Coordinates of C-alpha atoms and ligand atoms in Angstrom, one line a residue:
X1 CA -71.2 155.7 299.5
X2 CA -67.9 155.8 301.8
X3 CA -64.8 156.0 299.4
X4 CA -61.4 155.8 300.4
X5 CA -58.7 157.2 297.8
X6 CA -55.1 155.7 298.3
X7 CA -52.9 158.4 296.9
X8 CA -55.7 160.9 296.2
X9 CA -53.7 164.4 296.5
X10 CA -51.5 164.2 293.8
X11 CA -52.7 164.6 289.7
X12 CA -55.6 162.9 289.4
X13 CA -56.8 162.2 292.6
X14 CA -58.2 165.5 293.7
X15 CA -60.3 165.2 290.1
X16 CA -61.8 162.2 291.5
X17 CA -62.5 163.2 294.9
X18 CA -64.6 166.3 293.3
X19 CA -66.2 164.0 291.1
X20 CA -67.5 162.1 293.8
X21 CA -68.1 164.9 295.9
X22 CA -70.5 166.2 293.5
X23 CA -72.2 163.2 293.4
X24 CA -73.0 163.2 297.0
X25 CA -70.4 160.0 298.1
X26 CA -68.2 160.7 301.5
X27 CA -64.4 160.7 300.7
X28 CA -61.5 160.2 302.7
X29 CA -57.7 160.4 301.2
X30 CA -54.9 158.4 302.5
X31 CA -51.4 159.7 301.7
X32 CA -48.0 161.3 303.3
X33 CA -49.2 165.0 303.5
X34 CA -46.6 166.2 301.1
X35 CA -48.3 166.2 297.9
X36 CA -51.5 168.7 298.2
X37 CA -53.1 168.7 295.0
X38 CA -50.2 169.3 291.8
X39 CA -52.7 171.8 290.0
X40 CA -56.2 171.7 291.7
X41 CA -56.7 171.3 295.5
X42 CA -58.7 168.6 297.3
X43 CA -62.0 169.8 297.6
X44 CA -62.7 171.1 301.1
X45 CA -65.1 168.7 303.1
X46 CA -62.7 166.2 302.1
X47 CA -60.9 163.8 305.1
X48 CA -57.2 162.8 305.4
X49 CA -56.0 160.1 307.1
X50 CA -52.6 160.7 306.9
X51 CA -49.7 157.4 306.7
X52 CA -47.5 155.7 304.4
X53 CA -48.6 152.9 301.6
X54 CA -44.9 151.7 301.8
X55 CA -46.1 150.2 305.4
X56 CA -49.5 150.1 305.1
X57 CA -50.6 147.6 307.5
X58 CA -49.1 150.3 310.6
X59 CA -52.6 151.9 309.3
X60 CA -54.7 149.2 309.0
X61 CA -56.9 149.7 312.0
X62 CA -57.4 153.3 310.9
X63 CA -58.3 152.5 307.4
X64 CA -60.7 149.1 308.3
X65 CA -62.2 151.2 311.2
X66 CA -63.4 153.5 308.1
X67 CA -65.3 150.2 306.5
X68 CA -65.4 152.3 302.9
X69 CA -67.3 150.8 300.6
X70 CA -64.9 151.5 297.8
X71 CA -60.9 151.5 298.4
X72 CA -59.9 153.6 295.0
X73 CA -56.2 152.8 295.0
X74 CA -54.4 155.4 292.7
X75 CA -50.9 154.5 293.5
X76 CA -50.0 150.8 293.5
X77 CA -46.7 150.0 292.3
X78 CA -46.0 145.9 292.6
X79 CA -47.9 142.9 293.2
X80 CA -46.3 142.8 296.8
X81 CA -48.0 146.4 297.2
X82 CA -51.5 144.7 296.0
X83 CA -51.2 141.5 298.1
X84 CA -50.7 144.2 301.1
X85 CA -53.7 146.1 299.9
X86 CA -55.9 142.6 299.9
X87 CA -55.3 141.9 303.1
X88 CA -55.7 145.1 304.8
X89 CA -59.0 145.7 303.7
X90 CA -60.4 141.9 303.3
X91 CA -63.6 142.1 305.3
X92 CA -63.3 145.7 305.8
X93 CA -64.8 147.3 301.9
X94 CA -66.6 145.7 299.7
X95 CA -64.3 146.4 296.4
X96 CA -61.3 147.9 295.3
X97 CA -60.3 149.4 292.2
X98 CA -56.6 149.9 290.9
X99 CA -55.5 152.2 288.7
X100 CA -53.5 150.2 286.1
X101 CA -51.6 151.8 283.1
X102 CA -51.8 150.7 279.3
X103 CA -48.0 149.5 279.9
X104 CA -49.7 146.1 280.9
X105 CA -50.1 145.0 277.2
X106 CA -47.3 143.1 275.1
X107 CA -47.3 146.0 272.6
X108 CA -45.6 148.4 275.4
X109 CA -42.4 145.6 275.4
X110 CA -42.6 145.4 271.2
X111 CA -42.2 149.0 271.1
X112 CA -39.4 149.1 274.2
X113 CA -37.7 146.0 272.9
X114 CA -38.1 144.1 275.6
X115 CA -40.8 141.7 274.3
X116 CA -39.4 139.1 271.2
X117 CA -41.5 138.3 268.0
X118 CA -44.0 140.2 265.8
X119 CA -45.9 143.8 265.9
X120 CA -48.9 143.3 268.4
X121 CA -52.4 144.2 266.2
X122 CA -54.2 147.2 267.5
X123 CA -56.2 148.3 268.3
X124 CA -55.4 147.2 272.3
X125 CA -58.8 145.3 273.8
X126 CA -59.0 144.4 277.4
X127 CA -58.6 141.0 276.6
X128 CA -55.2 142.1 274.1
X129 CA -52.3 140.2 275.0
X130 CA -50.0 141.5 278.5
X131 CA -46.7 141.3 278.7
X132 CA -44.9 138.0 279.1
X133 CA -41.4 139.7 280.7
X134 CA -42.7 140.9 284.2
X135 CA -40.6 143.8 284.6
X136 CA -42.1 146.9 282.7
X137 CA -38.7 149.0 282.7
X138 CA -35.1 148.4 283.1
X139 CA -33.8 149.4 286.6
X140 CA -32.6 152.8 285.2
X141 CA -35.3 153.8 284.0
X142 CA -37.1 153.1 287.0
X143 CA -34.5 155.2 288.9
X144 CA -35.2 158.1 286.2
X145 CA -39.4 157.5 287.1
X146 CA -38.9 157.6 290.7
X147 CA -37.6 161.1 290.6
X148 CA -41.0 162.5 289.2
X149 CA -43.2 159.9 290.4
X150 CA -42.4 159.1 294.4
X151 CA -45.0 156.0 294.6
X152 CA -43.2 154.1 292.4
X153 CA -41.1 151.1 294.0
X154 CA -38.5 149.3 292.4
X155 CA -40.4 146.2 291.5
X156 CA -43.1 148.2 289.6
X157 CA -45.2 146.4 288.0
X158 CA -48.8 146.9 286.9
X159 CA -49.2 143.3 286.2
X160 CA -49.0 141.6 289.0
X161 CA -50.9 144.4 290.6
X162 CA -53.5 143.5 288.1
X163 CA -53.1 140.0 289.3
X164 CA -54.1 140.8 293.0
X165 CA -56.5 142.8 292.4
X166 CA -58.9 140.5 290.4
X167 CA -58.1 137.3 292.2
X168 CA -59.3 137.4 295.6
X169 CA -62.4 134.9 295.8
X170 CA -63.5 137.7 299.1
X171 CA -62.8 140.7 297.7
X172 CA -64.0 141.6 294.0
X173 CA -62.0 144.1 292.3
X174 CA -62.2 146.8 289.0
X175 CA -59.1 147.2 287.0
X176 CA -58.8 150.1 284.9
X177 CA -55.9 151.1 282.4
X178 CA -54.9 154.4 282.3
X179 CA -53.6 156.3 278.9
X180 CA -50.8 159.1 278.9
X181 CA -52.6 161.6 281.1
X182 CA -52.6 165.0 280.3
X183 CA -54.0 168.2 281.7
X184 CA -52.9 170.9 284.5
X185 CA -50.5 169.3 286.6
X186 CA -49.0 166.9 284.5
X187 CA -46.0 165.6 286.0
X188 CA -44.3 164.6 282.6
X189 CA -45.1 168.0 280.9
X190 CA -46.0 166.2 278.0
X191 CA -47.6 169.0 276.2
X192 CA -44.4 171.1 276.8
X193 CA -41.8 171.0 274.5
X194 CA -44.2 171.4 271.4
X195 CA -45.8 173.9 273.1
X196 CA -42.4 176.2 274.0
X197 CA -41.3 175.9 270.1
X198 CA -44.6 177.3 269.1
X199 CA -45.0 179.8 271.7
X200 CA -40.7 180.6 270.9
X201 CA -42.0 181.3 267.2
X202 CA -40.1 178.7 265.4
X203 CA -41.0 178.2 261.4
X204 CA -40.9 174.6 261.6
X205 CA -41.2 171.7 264.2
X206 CA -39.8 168.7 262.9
X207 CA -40.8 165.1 263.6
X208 CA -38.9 161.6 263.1
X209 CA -41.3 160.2 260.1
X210 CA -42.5 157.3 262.4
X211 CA -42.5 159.2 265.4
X212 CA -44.8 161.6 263.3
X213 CA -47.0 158.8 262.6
X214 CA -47.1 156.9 266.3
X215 CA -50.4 156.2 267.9
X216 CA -51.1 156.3 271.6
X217 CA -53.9 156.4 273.9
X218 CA -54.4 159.9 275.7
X219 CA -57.2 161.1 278.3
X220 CA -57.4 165.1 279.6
X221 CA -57.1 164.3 283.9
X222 CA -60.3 165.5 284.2
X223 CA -62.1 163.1 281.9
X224 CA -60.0 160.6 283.2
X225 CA -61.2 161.3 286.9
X226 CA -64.6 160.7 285.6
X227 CA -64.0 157.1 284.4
X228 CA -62.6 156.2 287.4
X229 CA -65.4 158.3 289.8
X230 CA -68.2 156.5 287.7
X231 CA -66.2 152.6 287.8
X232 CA -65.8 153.6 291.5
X233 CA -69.8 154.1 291.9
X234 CA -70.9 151.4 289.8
X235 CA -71.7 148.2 291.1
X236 CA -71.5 146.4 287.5
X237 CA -67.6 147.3 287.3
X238 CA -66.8 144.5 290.2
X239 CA -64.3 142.2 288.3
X240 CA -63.8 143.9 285.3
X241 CA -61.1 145.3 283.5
X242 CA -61.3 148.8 281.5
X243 CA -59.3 150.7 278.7
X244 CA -59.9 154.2 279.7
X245 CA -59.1 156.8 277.2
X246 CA -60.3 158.7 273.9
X247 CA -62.2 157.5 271.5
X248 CA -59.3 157.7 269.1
X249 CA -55.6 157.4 269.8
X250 CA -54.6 160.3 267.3
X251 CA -50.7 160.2 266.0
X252 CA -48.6 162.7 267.5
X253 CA -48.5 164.9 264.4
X254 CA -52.1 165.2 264.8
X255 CA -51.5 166.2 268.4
X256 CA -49.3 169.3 266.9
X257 CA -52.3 170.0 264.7
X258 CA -54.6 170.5 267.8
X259 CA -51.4 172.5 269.6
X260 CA -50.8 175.0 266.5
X261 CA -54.6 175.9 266.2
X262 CA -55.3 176.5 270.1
X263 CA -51.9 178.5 270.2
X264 CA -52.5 180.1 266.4
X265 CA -48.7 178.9 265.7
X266 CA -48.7 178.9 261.7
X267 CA -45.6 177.8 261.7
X268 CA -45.2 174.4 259.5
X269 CA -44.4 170.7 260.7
X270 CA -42.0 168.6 258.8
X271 CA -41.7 165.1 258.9
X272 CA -38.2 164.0 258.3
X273 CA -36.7 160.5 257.5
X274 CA -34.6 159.0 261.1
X275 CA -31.1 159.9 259.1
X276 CA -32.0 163.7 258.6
X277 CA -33.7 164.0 262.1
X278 CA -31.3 165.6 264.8
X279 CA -30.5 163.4 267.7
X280 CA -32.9 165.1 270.3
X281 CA -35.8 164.6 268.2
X282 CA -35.3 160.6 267.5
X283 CA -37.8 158.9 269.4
X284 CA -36.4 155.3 271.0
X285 CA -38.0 152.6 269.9
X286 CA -39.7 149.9 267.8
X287 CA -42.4 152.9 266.6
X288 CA -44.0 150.8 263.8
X289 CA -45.6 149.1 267.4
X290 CA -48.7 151.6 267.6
X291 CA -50.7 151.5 271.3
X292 CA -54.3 152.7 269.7
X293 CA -56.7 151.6 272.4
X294 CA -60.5 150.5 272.2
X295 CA -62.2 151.7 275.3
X296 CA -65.6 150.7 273.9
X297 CA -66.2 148.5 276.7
X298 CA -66.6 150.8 279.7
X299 CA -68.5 153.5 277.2
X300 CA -71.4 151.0 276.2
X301 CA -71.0 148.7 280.1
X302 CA -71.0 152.1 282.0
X303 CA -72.2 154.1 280.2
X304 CA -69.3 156.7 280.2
X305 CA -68.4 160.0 278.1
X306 CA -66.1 162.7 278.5
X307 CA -67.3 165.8 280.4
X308 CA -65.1 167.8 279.2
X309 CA -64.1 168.7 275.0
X310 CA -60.9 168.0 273.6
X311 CA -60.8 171.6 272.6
X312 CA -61.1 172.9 276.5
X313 CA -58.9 170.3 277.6
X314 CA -56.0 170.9 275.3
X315 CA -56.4 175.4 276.1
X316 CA -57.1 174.3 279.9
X317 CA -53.6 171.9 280.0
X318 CA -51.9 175.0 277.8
X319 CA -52.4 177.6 280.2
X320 CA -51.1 175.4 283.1
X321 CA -47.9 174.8 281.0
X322 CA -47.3 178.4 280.5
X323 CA -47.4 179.2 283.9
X324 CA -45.9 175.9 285.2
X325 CA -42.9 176.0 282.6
X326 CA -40.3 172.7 283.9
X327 CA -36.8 173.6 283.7
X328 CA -35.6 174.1 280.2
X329 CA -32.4 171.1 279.1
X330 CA -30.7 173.1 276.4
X331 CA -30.2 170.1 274.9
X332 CA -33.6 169.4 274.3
X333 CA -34.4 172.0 272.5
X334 CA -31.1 172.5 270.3
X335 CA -33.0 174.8 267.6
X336 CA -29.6 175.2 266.1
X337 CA -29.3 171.4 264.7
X338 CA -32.9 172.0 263.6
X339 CA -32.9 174.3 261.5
X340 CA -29.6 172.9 259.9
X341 CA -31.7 169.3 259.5
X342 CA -34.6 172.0 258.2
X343 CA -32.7 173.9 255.4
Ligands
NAP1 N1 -49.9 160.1 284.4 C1 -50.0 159.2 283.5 O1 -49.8 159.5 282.3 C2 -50.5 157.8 283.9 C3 -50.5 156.9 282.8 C4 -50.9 155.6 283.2 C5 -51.2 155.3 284.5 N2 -51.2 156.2 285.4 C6 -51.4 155.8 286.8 O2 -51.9 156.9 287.6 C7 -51.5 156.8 288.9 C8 -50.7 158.0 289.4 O3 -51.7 159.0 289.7 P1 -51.2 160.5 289.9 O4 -50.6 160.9 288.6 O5 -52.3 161.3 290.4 O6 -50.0 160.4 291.0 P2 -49.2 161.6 291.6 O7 -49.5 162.9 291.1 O8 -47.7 161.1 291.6 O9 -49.7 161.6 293.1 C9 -49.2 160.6 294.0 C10 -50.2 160.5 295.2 O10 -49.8 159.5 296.1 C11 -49.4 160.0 297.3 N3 -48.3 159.1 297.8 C12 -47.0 159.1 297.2 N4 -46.3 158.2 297.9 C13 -47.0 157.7 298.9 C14 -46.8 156.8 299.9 N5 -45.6 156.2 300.1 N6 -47.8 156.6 300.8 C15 -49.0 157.2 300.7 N7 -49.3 158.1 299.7 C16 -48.3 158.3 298.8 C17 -49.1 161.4 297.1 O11 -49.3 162.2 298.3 P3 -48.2 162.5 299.4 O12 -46.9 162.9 298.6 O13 -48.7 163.5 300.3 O14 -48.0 161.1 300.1 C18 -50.2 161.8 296.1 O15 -51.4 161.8 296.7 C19 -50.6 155.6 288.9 O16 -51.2 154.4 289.4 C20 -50.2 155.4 287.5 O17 -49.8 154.1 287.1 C21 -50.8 157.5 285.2

């Protein structure tokens, strides 16, 4: 098959395009030329087509000349963004699929505030409730996301994206819901700062009680490069919608667990009640909102597993960090007000 990836250079695209590779497909990557791979190149063989998805349609009789078979669109921000993406390759592919994030669902507003009423039960199906306020983020935190992630415009929004994507009568699409990705490369370095308290030999790392407690859906890039190589490559994934993630959205003191035994920290964790828990540590909020997902469906309709472990993915995504350290904020790690919450 001819695949096209639309932001394929950056975190998780090269994944995919080596994925596919392997698997015999021909793939081409759209994108700016600035991003070449954060952690693992594209592999070679691979062509570029190089332009900007901000004006997408100054490429369009480049990208319909290709006729791919399968437009993998890593990278869409807002519905307006989608509608482009429709129209451009309407009568050009024969699918797209869009890379949508778990921030769809009404549980992400219950546990940012933004959505009114009740906890949201979880675990989070495909067919789990979305979000009835259509703007994921407040503007400044948008502003803050744009700094790490440069795809992002300032009407994101995976929801209307969503939208487009499955509602084209010509053009059938494949949603699929990313978890918080992790693994070499990871933009948010979300492995990080348990990982430098543990490797700075602290005695204790100390949680917020809920925080300690909170459930989210995470996938190693890798593994999540599969799903979306093996939605891209199967016919049966044309208007469907998929959860991707682990089995088991583990709580984020179970996270440190997995951390202390691939680093052999022996150091303890301590869960501590909001009012003892410094400042830096309080997770904002409504954490009694859990975000377990069920990604049954595209295990038993696709047929997919993980390639890799959990156990190589966590050491893999450690050895990245230690050699890929972000800069430090002091204030993030004030070890000071932690061990006078500890004592
Ligand atoms: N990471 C997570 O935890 C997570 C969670 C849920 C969902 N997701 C989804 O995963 C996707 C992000 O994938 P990623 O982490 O691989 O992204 P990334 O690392 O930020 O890579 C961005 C890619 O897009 C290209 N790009 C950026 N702006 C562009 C533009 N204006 N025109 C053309 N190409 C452009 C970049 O190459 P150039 O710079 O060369 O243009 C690069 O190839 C998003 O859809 C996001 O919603 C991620």
């Amino acid at each position: 098959m001819r695949l096209l990836l639309i932001g394929g250079s950056g975190f998780i695209g090269p994944h995919v395009a080596a994925a596919l590779v392997r698997s015999g497909h021909l793939v081409t990557v759209f994108h700016r030329g600035r991003t070449h791979g954060s952690a693992r190149p594209l592999p070679s063989g691979i062509h570029e087509i190089l332009g900007d998805r901000r004006r997408l349609s100054e490429s369009a009789t480049t990208l319909r000349t290709l006729a791919p078979h399968v437009v993998v669109d890593l990278v869409l921000s807002s519905g307006r963004q989608a509608h482009e993406l429709m129209t451009v390759f309407r009568g050009a592919a024969s699918r797209i699929v869009a890379l949508s994030s778990c921030d769809v669902y009404r549980a992400c507003g219950v546990l940012h505030g933004s959505e009114p009423g009740s906890l949201e039960p979880v675990p989070l199906t495909e067919s789990s409730p979305l979000r009835t306020g259509l703007q994921t983020y407040p503007p400044e935190r948008i502003r803050m996301l744009q700094q790490v992630f440069g795809w992002l415009d300032d009407e994101y929004d995976k929801i209307p994206v969503e939208r487009e994507v499955l509602g084209d009568a010509d053009l059938p699409g494949t949603v699929l819901r990313l978890p918080m990705v992790y693994g070499p490369g990871d933009p948010l370095h979300r492995f990080f700062p348990m990982l430098k308290r543990m490797d700075d030999r602290r005695p204790a790392i100390l949680f917020e009680e809920k925080h300690a407690a909170w459930r989210s859906p995470r996938g190693y890039v890798e593994n999540v490069a599969a799903a979306i190589a093996l939605a891209a490559t199967s016919e049966h994934a044309a208007g469907h919608i998929y959860n991707v993630g682990e089995a088991e959205s583990l709580p984020e003191l179970e996270w440190a667990r997995l951390l202390a035994t691939a680093t052999g920290w022996t150091g303890d964790l301590v869960t501590l009640p909001a009012d003892r828990t410094p400042a830096h540590l309080r997770a904002p909020g409504n954490l009694d909102q859990h975000w377990t997902t069920d990604t049954r469906r595209i295990r038993q309709e696709l047929a997919y597993t993980e390639p890799i472990d959990r156990d190589e993915a966590i050491r893999r995504t450690i050895d990245w960090e230690r050699a890929h350290p972000p800069p430090i904020d002091p204030g993030a790690f004030d070890y000071g007000a932690e061990d006078a919450a500890f004592r």
